[in-house]
Short mmCIF file of C-alpha atoms and ligand atoms in Angstrom, two decimals:
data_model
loop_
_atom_site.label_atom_id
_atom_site.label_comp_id
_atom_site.label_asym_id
_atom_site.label_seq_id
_atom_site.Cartn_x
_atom_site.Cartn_y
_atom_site.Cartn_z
CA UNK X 16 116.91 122.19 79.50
CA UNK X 17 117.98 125.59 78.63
CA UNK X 18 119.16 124.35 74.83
CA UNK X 19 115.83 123.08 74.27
CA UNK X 20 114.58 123.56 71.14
CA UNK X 21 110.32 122.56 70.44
CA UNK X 22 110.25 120.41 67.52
CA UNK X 23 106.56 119.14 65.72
CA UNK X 24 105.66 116.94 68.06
CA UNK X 25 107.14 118.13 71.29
CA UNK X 26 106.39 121.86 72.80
CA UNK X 27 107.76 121.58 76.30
CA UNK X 28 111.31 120.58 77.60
CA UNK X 29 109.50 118.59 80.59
CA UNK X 30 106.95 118.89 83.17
CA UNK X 31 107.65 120.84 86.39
CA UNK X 32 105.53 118.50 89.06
CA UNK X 33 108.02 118.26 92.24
CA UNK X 34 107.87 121.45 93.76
CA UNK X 35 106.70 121.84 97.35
CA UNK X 36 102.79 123.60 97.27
CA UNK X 37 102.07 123.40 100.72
CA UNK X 38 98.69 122.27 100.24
CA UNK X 39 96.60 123.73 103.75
CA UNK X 40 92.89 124.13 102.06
CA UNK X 41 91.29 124.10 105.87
CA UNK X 42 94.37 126.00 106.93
CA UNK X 43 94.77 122.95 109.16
CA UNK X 44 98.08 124.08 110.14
CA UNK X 45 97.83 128.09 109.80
CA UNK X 46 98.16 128.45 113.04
CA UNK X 47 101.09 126.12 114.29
CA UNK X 48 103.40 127.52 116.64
CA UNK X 49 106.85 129.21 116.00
CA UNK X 50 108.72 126.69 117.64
CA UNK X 51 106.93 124.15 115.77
CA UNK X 52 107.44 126.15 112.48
CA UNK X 53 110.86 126.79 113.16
CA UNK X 54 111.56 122.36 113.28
CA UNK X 55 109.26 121.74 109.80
CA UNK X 56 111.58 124.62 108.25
CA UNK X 57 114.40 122.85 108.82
CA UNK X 58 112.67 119.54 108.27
CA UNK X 59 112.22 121.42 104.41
CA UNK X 60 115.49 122.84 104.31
CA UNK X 61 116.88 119.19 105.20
CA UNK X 62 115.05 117.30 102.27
CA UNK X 63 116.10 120.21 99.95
CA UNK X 64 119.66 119.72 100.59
CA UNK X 65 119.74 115.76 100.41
CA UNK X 66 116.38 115.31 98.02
CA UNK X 67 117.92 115.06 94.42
CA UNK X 68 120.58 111.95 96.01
CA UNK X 69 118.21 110.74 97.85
CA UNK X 70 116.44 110.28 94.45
CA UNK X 71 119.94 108.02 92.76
CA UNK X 72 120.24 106.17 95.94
CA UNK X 73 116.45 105.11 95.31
CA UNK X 74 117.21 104.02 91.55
CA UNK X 75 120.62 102.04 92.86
CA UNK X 76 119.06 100.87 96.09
CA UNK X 77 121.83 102.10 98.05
CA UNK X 78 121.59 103.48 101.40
CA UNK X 79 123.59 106.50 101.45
CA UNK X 80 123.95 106.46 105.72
CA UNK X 81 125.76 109.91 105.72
CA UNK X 82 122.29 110.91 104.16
CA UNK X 83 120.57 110.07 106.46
CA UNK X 84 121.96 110.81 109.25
CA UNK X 85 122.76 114.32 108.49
CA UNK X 86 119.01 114.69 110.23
CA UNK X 87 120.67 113.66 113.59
CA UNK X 88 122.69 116.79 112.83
CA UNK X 89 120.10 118.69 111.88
CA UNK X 90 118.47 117.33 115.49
CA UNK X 91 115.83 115.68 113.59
CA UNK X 92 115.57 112.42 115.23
CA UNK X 93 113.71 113.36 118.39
CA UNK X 94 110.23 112.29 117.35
CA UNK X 95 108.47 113.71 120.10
CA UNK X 96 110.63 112.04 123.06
CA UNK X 97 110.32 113.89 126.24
CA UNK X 98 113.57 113.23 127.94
CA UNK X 99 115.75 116.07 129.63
CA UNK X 100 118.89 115.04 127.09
CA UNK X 101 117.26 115.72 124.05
CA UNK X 102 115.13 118.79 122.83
CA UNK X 103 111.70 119.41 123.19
CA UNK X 104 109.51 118.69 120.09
CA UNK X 105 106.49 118.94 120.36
CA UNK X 106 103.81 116.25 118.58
CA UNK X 107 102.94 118.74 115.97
CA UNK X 108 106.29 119.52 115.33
CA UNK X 109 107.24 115.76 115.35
CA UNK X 110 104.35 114.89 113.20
CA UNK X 111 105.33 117.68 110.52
CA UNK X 112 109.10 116.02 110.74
CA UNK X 113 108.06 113.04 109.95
CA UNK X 114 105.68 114.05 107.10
CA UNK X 115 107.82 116.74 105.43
CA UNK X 116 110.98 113.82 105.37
CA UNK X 117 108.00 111.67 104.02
CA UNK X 118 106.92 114.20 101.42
CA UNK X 119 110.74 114.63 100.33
CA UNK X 120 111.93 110.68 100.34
CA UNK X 121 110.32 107.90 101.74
CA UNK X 122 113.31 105.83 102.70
CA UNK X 123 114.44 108.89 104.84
CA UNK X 124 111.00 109.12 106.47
CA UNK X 125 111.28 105.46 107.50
CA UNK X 126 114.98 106.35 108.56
CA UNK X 127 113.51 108.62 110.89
CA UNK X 128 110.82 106.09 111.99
CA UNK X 129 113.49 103.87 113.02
CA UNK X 130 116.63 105.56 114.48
CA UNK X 131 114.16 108.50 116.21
CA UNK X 132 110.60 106.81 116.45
CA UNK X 133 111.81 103.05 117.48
CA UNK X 134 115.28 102.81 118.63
CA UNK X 135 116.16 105.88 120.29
CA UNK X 136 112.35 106.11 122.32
CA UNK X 137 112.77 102.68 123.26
CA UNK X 138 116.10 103.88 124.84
CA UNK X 139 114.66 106.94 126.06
CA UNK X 140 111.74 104.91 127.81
CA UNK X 141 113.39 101.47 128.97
CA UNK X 142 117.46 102.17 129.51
CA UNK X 143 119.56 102.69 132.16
CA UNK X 144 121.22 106.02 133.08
CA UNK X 145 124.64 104.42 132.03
CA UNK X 146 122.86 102.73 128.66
CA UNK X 147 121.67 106.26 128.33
CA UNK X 148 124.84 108.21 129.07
CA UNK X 149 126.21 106.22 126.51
CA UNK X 150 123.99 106.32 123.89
CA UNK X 151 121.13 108.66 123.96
CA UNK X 152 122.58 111.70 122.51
CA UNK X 153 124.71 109.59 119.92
CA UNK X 154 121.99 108.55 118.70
CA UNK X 155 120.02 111.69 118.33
CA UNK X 156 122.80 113.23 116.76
CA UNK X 157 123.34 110.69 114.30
CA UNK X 158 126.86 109.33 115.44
CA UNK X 159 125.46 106.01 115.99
CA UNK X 160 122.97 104.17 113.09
CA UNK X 161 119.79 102.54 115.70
CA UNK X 162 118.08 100.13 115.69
CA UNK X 163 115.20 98.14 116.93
CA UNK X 164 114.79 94.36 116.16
CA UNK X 165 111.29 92.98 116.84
CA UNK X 166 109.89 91.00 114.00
CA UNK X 167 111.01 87.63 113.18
CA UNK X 168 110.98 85.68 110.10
CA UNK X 169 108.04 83.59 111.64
CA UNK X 170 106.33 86.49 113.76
CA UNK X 171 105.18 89.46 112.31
CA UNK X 172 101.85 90.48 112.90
CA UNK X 173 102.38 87.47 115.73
CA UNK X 174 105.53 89.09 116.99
CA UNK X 175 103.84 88.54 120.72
CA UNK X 176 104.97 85.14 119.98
CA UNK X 177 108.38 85.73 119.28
CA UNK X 178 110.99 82.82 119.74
CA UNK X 179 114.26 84.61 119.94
CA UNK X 180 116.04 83.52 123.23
CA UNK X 181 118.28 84.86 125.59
CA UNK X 182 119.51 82.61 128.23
CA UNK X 183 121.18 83.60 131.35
CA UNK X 184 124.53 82.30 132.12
CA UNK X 185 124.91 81.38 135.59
CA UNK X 186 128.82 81.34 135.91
CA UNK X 187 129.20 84.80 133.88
CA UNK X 188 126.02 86.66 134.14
CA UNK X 189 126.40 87.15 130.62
CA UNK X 190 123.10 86.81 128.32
CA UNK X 191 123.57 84.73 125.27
CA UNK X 192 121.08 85.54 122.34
CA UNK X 193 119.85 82.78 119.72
CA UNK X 194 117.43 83.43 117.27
CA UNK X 195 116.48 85.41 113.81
CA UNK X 196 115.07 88.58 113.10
CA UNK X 197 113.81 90.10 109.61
CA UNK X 198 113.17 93.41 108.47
CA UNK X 199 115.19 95.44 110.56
CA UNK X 200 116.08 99.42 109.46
CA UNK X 201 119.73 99.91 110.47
CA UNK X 202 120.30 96.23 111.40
CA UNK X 203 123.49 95.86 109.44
CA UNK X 204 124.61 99.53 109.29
CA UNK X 205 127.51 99.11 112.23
CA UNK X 206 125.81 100.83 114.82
CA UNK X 207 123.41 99.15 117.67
CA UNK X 208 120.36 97.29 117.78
CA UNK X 209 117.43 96.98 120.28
CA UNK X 210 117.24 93.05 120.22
CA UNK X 211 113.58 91.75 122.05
CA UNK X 212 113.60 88.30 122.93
CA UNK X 213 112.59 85.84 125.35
CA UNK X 214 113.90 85.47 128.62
CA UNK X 215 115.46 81.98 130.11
CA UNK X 216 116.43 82.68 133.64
CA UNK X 217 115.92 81.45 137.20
CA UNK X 218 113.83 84.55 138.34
CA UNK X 219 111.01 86.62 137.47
CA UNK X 220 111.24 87.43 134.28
CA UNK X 221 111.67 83.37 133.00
CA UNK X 222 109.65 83.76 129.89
CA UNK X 223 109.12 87.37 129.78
CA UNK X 224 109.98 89.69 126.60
CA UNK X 225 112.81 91.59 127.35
CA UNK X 226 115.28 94.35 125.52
CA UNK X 227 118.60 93.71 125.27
CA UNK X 228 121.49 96.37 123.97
CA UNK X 229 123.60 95.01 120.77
CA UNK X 230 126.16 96.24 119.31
CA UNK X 231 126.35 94.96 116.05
CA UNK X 232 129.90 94.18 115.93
CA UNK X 233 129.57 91.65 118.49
CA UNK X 234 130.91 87.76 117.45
CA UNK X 235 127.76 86.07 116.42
CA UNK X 236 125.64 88.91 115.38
CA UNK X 237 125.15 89.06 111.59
CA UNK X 238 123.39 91.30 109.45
CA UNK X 239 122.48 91.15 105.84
CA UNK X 240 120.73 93.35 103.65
CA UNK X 241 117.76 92.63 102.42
CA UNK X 242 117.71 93.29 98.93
CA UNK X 243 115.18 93.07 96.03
CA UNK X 244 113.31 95.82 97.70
CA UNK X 245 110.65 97.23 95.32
CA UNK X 246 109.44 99.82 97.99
CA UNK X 247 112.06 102.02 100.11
CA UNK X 248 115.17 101.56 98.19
CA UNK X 249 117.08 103.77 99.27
CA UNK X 250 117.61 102.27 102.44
CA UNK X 251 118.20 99.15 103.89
CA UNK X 252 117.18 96.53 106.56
CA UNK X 253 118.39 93.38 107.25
CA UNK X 254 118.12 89.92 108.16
CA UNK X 255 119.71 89.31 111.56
CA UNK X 256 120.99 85.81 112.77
CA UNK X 257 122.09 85.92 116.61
CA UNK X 258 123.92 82.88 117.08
CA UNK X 259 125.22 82.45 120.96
CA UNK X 260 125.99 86.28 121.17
CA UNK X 261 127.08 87.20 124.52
CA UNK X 262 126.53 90.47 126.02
CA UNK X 263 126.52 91.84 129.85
CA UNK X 264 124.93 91.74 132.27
CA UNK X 265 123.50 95.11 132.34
CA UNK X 266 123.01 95.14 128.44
CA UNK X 267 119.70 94.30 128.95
CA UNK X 268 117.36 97.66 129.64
CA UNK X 269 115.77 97.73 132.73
CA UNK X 270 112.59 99.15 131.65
CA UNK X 271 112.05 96.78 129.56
CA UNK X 272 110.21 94.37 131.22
CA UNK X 273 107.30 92.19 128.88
CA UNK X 274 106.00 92.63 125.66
CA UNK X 275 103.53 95.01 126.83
CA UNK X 276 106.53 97.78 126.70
CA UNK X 277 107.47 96.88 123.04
CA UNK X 278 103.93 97.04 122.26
CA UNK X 279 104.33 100.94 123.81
CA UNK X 280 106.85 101.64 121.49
CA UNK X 281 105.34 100.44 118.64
CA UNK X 282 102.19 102.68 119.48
CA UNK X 283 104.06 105.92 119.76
CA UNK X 284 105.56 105.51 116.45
CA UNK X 285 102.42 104.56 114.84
CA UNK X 286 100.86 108.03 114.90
CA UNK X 287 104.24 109.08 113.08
CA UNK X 288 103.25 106.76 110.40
CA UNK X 289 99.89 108.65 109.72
CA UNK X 290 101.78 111.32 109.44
CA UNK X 291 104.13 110.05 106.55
CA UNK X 292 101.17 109.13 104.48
CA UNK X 293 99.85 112.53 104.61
CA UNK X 294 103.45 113.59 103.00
CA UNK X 295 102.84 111.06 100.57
CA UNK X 296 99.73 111.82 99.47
CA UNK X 297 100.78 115.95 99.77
CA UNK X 298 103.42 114.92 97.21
CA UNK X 299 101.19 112.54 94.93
CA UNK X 300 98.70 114.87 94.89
CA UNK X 301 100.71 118.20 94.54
CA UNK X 302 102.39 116.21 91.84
CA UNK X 303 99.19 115.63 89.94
CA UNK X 304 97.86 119.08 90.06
CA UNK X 305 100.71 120.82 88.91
CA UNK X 306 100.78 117.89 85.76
CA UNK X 307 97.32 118.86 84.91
CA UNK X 308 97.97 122.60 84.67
CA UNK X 309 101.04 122.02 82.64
CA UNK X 310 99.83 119.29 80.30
CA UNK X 311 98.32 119.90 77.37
CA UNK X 312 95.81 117.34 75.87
CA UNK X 313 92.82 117.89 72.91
CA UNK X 314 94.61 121.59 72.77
CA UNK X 315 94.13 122.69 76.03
CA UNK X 316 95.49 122.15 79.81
CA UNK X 317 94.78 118.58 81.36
CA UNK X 318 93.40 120.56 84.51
CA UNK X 319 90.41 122.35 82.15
CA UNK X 320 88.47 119.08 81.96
CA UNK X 321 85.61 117.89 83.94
CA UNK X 322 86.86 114.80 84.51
CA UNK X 323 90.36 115.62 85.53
CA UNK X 324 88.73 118.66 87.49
CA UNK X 325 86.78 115.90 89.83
CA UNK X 326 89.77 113.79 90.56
CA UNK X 327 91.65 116.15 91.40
CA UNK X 328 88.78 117.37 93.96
CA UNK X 329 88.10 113.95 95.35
CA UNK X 330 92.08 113.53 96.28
CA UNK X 331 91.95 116.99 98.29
CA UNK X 332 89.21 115.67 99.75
CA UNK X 333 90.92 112.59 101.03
CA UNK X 334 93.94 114.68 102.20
CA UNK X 335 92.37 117.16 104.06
CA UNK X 336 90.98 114.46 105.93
CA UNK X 337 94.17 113.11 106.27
CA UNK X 338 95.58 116.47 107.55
CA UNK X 339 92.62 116.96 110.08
CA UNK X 340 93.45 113.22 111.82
CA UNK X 341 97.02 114.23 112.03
CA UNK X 342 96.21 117.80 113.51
CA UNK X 343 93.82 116.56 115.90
CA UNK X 344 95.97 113.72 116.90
CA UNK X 345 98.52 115.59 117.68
CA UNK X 346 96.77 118.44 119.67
CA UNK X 347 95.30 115.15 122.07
CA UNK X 348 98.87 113.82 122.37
CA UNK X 349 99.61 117.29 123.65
CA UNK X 350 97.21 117.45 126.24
CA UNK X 351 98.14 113.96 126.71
CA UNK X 352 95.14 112.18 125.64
CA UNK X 353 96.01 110.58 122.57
CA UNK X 354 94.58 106.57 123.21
CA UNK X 355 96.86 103.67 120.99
CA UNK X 356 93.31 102.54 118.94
CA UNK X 357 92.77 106.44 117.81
CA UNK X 358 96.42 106.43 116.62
CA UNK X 359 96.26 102.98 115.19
CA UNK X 360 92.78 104.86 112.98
CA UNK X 361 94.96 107.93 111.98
CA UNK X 362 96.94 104.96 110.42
CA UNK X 363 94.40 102.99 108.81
CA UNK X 364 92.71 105.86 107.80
CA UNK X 365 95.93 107.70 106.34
CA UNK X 366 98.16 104.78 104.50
CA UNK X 367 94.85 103.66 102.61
CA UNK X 368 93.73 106.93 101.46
CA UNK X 369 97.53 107.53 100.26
CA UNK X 370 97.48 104.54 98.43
CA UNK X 371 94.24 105.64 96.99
CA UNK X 372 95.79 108.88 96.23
CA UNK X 373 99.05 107.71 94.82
CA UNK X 374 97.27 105.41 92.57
CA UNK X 375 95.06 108.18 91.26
CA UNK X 376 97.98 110.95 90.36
CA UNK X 377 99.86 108.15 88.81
CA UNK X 378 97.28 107.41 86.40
CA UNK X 379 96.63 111.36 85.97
CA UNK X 380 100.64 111.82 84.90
CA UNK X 381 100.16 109.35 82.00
CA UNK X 382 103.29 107.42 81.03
CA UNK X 383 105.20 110.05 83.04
CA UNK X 384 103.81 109.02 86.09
CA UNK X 385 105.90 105.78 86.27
CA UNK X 386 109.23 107.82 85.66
CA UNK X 387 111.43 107.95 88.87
CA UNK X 388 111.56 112.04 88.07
CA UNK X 389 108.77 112.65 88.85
CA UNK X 390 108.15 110.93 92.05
CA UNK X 391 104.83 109.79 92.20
CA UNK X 392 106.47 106.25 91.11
CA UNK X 393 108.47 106.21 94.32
CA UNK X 394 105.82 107.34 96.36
CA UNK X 395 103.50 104.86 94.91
CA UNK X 396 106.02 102.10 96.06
CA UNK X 397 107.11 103.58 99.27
CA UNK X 398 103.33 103.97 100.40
CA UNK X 399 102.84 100.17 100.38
CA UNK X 400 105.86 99.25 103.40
CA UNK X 401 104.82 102.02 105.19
CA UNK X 402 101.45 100.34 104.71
CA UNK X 403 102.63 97.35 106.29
CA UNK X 404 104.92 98.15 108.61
CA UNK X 405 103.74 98.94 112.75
CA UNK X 406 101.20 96.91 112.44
CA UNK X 407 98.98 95.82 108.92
CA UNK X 408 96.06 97.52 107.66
CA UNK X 409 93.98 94.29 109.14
CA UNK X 410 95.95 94.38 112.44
CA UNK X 411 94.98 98.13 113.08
CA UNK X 412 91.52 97.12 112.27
CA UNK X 413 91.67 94.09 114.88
CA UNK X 414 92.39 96.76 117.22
CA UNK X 415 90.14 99.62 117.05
CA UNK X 416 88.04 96.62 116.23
CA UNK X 417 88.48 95.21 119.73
CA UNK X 418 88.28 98.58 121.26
CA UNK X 419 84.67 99.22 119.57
CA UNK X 420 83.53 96.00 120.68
CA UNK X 421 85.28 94.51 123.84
CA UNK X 422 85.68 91.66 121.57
CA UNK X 423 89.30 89.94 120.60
CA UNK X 424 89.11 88.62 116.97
CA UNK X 425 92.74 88.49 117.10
CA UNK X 426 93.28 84.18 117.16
C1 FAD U 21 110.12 98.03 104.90
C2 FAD U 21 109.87 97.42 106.23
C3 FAD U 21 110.55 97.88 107.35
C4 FAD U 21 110.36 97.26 108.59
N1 FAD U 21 111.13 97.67 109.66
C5 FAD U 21 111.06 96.95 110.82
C6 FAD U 21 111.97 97.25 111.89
O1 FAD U 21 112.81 98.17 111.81
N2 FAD U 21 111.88 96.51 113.02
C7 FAD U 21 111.00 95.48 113.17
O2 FAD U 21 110.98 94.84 114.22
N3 FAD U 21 110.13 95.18 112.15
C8 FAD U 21 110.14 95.87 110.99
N4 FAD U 21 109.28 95.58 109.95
C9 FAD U 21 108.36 94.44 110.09
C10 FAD U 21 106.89 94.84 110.11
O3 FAD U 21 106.53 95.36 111.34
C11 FAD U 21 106.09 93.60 109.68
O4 FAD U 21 106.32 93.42 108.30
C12 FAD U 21 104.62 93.74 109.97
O5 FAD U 21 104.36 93.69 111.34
C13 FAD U 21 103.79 92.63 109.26
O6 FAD U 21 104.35 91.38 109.51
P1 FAD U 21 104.62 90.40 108.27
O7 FAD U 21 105.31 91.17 107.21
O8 FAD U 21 105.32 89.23 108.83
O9 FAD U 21 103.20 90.01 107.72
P2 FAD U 21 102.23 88.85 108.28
O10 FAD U 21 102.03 89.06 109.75
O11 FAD U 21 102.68 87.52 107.83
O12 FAD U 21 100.87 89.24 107.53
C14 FAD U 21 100.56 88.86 106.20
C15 FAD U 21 99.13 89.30 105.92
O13 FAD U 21 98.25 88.59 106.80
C16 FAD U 21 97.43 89.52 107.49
N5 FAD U 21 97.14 89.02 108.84
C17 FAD U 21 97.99 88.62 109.81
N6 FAD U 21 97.32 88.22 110.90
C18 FAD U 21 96.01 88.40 110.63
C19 FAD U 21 94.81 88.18 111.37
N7 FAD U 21 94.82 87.73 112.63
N8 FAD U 21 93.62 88.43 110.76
C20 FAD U 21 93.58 88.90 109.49
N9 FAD U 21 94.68 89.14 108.74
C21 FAD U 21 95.88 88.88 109.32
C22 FAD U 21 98.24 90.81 107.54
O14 FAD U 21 97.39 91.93 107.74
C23 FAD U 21 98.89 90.79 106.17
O15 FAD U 21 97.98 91.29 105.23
C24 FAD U 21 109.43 96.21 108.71
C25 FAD U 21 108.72 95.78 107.59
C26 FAD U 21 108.93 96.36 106.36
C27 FAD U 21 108.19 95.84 105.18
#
């Protein structure tokens, strides 16, 4: 840009609209701890060093796994896990993680959702002490791409009614896994997977939903990348097919025990999502402020008319509320409070006022607004799997509709 030279017709070079504001209008988060400071720094310094490839990888729809996870090195992952092998974060600092990754990429957000949020909690919460030996810190650090495979071509929103199989064999004591499973981050990135399916076996647990330890390079275990992606593209999932895989004994995790625990998982992590739609919206919104001050329209800024004035006050009104579920969720998770339905409304709430947001800044950027430069493009895309993923906007409201009511509307 330094050679540019305005020309009749065009003034500027370009627009500067991705730099980090840290928008805090309530000073919702003035007053965060050190500690907690200390983990969103390097949750900032993280995205700065792998934003700008994160941002090729997006337009290619690659999945650039050193990437990602350089946050294991960075001891990203932890998510909020309390378990004596991993460090401390607290759920403000884990909630910041996941919305400053969020803010930065999306696909790295979700990266973090899965190898931290789903894969190495469920590990942390249902494994062994050998499964954990083994794997926990691996994980964490990023040695070992995680992850956890619970929705099924036919079962998503359903997934309680999952058909995947594993039968016992009685000579061996080896479990055998049939059965299919879509979506899945990290499911054909060489590492492990968290495989839930339904128990065959001459105890207890006949029928139950259990958890099973997979390495992926196991004969009949086959991953392959979804692709076509118009949301998330910088990373992939997969499409797994377990055809008669055989594992040991002990591979399944002994915590794991009906679908109940799954459904534990997929609660903790939820809250993380509400949290990545507030760095969504931060960077949609951030985005279209900084357009309007820069753009120049009927001879003056964008940002000097009513109009543009009033959106821009209705989206900071939207994300402050976003920023005041987060904060508040997090401070009852710390005194250990938090309920699953008020979690499941921090999500409802947050992905559809991101969307709303998102939608707004990329109309306010013009034709720029759907270059990949500027971001709010990606975000715009991004927003709508996080959306969908842990659990629809209409399954969250089944279940803070249930809570409100005592009434199932679920079947
Ligand atoms: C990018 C991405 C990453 C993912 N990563 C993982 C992963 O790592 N591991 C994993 O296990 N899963 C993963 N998922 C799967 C995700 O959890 C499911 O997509 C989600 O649960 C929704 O299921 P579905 O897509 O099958 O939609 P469906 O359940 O088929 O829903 C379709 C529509 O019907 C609506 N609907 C469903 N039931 C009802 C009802 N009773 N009443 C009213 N409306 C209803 C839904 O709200 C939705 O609008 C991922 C998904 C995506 C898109």
């Amino acid at each position: 840009m330094t050679d540019f030279q305005p020309r009749p017709g065009q003034r500027v070079a370009g627009y500067d609209v991705t730099a980090r504001r840290d928008t805090d209008y309530y000073a919702v988060f003035a007053d965060i701890p050190a500690a907690d400071r200390e983990v969103w720094d390097r949750a900032k310094a993280y995205i700065d060093e792998v934003g700008t490839r994160m941002l090729d990888a997006w337009d290619t729809a690659a999945y650039p796994l050193d990437l990602a996870m350089r946050a294991g090195e960075l001891d990203l992952f932890n998510d909020g896990i309390v378990h004596p092998d991993l460090t401390r974060f607290s759920p403000l600092a884990a909630g910041l993680v996941n919305m400053e990754i969020s803010r930065g990429d999306g696909s790295l957000g979700t990266v973090l959702a899965v190898q931290g949020g789903l894969a190495l909690r469920t590990l942390a919460l249902f494994g062994s002490d050998e499964q954990q030996a083994r794997w926990l810190v691996p994980i964490a650090r990023g040695e070992v791409p995680a992850s956890f495979a619970l929705t099924e071509p036919d079962h998503g929103s359903d997934s309680v009614s999952l058909e995947t199989v594993a039968r016992r064999d009685a000579t061996t004591g080896e479990w055998v896994l049939d059965g299919a499973k879509k979506w899945i981050g990290n499911g054909a990135s060489g590492g492990i997977t968290f495989v839930w399916a339904r128990v065959e076996a001459e105890d207890e647990f006949h029928g139950a939903v259990r958890c099973f330890l997979v390495e992926q390079d196991t004969p009949g275990y086959t991953g392959t990348v979804i692709t076509g992606k118009a949301s998330l593209r910088g990373i992939h999932q997969a499409h797994i097919v377990l055809d008669g895989v055989r594992v040991a004994a002990d591979a399944v995790l002994p915590g794991a025990q009906s679908f109940k625990d799954a459904s534990t998982v997929l609660y903790s992590t939820r809250s993380g999502v509400a949290w990545s739609a507030l760095g969504h919206a931060t960077a949609c919104y951030e985005s279209a402020l900084a357009y309007s001050q820069q753009r120049v329209q009927f001879g003056k800024p964008l940002a000097k008319f009513q109009m543009v004035q009033e959106r821009l006050a209705q989206m900071l009104e939207e994300l402050t509320a976003m920023q005041l579920y987060c904060r508040w969720m997090a401070d009852l998770e710390e005194r250990g409070q938090l309920r699953p339905t008020q979690a499941s409304l921090a999500k409802y709430h947050n992905t559809r006022a991101a969307r709303r947001i998102a939608a707004v800044a990329r109309d306010m950027l013009g034709g720029n607004g759907i270059l990949l430069e500027n971001g709010v493009m990606q975000h715009m895309a991004d927003i709508e799997a996080i959306h969908t993923y842990e659990g629809t906007e209409s399954v969250q409201a089944l279940l803070i509709g249930r809570d409100i009511t005592g009434m199932s509307a679920f079947a």
